[in-house]
Amino acid sequence: MDGLGLIMKQLEMMSDRLDTIASEGSRRGRDLHDKLNQQGRDLAVLTHRLGSLEDSVNGQAVTLNEYQDFKRKAEGAGWLGQKLLRFGWVILAVAGWVYGSWTNIVSMLKWLVGRV
């Protein structure tokens, strides 16, 4: 009976070990399953955030193009404004010279008309 009792005791110990291994394996499986679920949720959040970021960048590309267009237009307007300002100064100088020399111009015209 001692041999049979020893074998029975060994079988009980093996049965307890198998139960322990099964419960630990079950716990590990649940933990792994929970981690995979959490990673899936995190991946879904990251996908959403990345999509929002992509939309934002695409929206800014349109704004950047508009800014570059406005910049080119402003540069062209500045160039044209400088040319018009210089032309205006020339016209103003000529008008000032004509106004200041009006008496000399009229007397010269009278002299020319009298000669003809």
Short mmCIF file of C-alpha atoms in Angstrom, two decimals:
data_model
loop_
_atom_site.label_atom_id
_atom_site.label_comp_id
_atom_site.label_asym_id
_atom_site.label_seq_id
_atom_site.Cartn_x
_atom_site.Cartn_y
_atom_site.Cartn_z
CA MET A 1 0.00 0.00 0.00
CA ASP A 2 2.83 2.29 0.49
CA GLY A 3 3.69 2.04 -3.17
CA LEU A 4 0.08 2.65 -4.17
CA GLY A 5 -0.21 5.58 -1.72
CA LEU A 6 3.01 7.06 -3.08
CA ILE A 7 1.74 6.78 -6.67
CA MET A 8 -1.61 8.31 -5.67
CA LYS A 9 0.19 11.15 -3.90
CA GLN A 10 2.34 11.74 -7.01
CA LEU A 11 -0.75 11.75 -9.20
CA GLU A 12 -2.47 14.28 -6.92
CA MET A 13 0.62 16.50 -7.03
CA MET A 14 0.70 16.27 -10.83
CA SER A 15 -3.00 17.02 -10.95
CA ASP A 16 -2.47 20.09 -8.74
CA ARG A 17 0.42 21.21 -10.95
CA LEU A 18 -1.68 20.78 -14.07
CA ASP A 19 -4.48 22.81 -12.47
CA THR A 20 -1.97 25.54 -11.54
CA ILE A 21 -0.50 25.51 -15.04
CA ALA A 22 -3.98 25.64 -16.58
CA SER A 23 -5.07 28.54 -14.38
CA GLU A 24 -1.84 30.46 -15.06
CA GLY A 25 -2.19 29.75 -18.78
CA SER A 26 -5.77 30.94 -18.66
CA ARG A 27 -4.71 34.12 -16.84
CA ARG A 28 -1.88 34.70 -19.32
CA GLY A 29 -4.28 34.16 -22.18
CA ARG A 30 -6.73 36.68 -20.72
CA ASP A 31 -3.90 39.17 -20.16
CA LEU A 32 -2.67 38.68 -23.72
CA HIS A 33 -6.21 39.06 -25.03
CA ASP A 34 -6.68 42.27 -23.03
CA LYS A 35 -3.37 43.65 -24.30
CA LEU A 36 -4.32 42.88 -27.90
CA ASN A 37 -7.70 44.56 -27.41
CA GLN A 38 -5.97 47.63 -25.93
CA GLN A 39 -3.54 47.74 -28.86
CA GLY A 40 -6.48 47.53 -31.25
CA ARG A 41 -8.16 50.48 -29.53
CA ASP A 42 -4.90 52.44 -29.50
CA LEU A 43 -4.40 51.71 -33.19
CA ALA A 44 -7.94 52.89 -33.96
CA VAL A 45 -7.28 56.14 -32.04
CA LEU A 46 -3.97 56.66 -33.85
CA THR A 47 -5.60 56.00 -37.21
CA HIS A 48 -8.27 58.60 -36.45
CA ARG A 49 -5.71 61.15 -35.26
CA LEU A 50 -3.50 60.52 -38.28
CA GLY A 51 -6.48 61.02 -40.58
CA SER A 52 -7.31 64.30 -38.83
CA LEU A 53 -3.70 65.41 -39.15
CA GLU A 54 -3.67 64.51 -42.85
CA ASP A 55 -6.86 66.52 -43.44
CA SER A 56 -5.37 69.45 -41.56
CA VAL A 57 -2.16 69.35 -43.62
CA ASN A 58 -4.14 69.14 -46.86
CA GLY A 59 -6.20 72.13 -45.73
CA GLN A 60 -3.04 74.08 -44.98
CA ALA A 61 -1.63 73.33 -48.42
CA VAL A 62 -4.53 75.28 -49.94
CA THR A 63 -3.88 78.13 -47.53
CA LEU A 64 -0.17 78.07 -48.35
CA ASN A 65 -0.92 78.27 -52.08
CA GLU A 66 -3.24 81.22 -51.47
CA TYR A 67 -0.53 82.93 -49.39
CA GLN A 68 2.02 82.47 -52.19
CA ASP A 69 -0.45 83.89 -54.72
CA PHE A 70 -1.10 86.92 -52.50
CA LYS A 71 2.65 87.39 -52.03
CA ARG A 72 3.24 87.39 -55.81
CA LYS A 73 0.39 89.84 -56.31
CA ALA A 74 1.74 92.12 -53.59
CA GLU A 75 5.22 92.05 -55.14
CA GLY A 76 3.72 92.93 -58.54
CA ALA A 77 1.64 95.72 -57.03
CA GLY A 78 4.71 97.09 -55.26
CA TRP A 79 6.69 97.12 -58.49
CA LEU A 80 3.86 98.81 -60.36
CA GLY A 81 3.39 101.30 -57.53
CA GLN A 82 7.07 102.27 -57.67
CA LYS A 83 6.89 102.82 -61.44
CA LEU A 84 3.70 104.90 -61.14
CA LEU A 85 5.24 106.95 -58.33
CA ARG A 86 8.31 107.74 -60.43
CA PHE A 87 6.11 108.63 -63.40
CA GLY A 88 4.02 110.88 -61.14
CA TRP A 89 7.13 112.67 -59.88
CA VAL A 90 8.23 113.30 -63.48
CA ILE A 91 4.77 114.68 -64.38
CA LEU A 92 4.76 116.84 -61.25
CA ALA A 93 8.26 118.15 -62.01
CA VAL A 94 7.26 119.00 -65.58
CA ALA A 95 4.06 120.69 -64.37
CA GLY A 96 6.06 122.66 -61.77
CA TRP A 97 8.59 123.71 -64.38
CA VAL A 98 5.81 124.78 -66.77
CA TYR A 99 4.04 126.74 -63.99
CA GLY A 100 7.26 128.38 -62.84
CA SER A 101 8.35 129.24 -66.36
CA TRP A 102 4.93 130.22 -67.64
CA THR A 103 5.77 133.88 -68.15
CA ASN A 104 8.97 132.99 -70.03
CA ILE A 105 7.08 130.45 -72.18
CA VAL A 106 4.31 132.93 -73.03
CA SER A 107 6.77 135.68 -73.91
CA MET A 108 8.77 133.26 -76.08
CA LEU A 109 5.58 132.18 -77.87
CA LYS A 110 4.66 135.81 -78.48
CA TRP A 111 8.11 136.46 -79.85
CA LEU A 112 7.85 133.40 -82.16
CA VAL A 113 4.38 134.37 -83.37
CA GLY A 114 5.58 137.87 -84.03
CA ARG A 115 8.48 136.56 -86.13
CA VAL A 116 6.37 134.44 -88.36
#
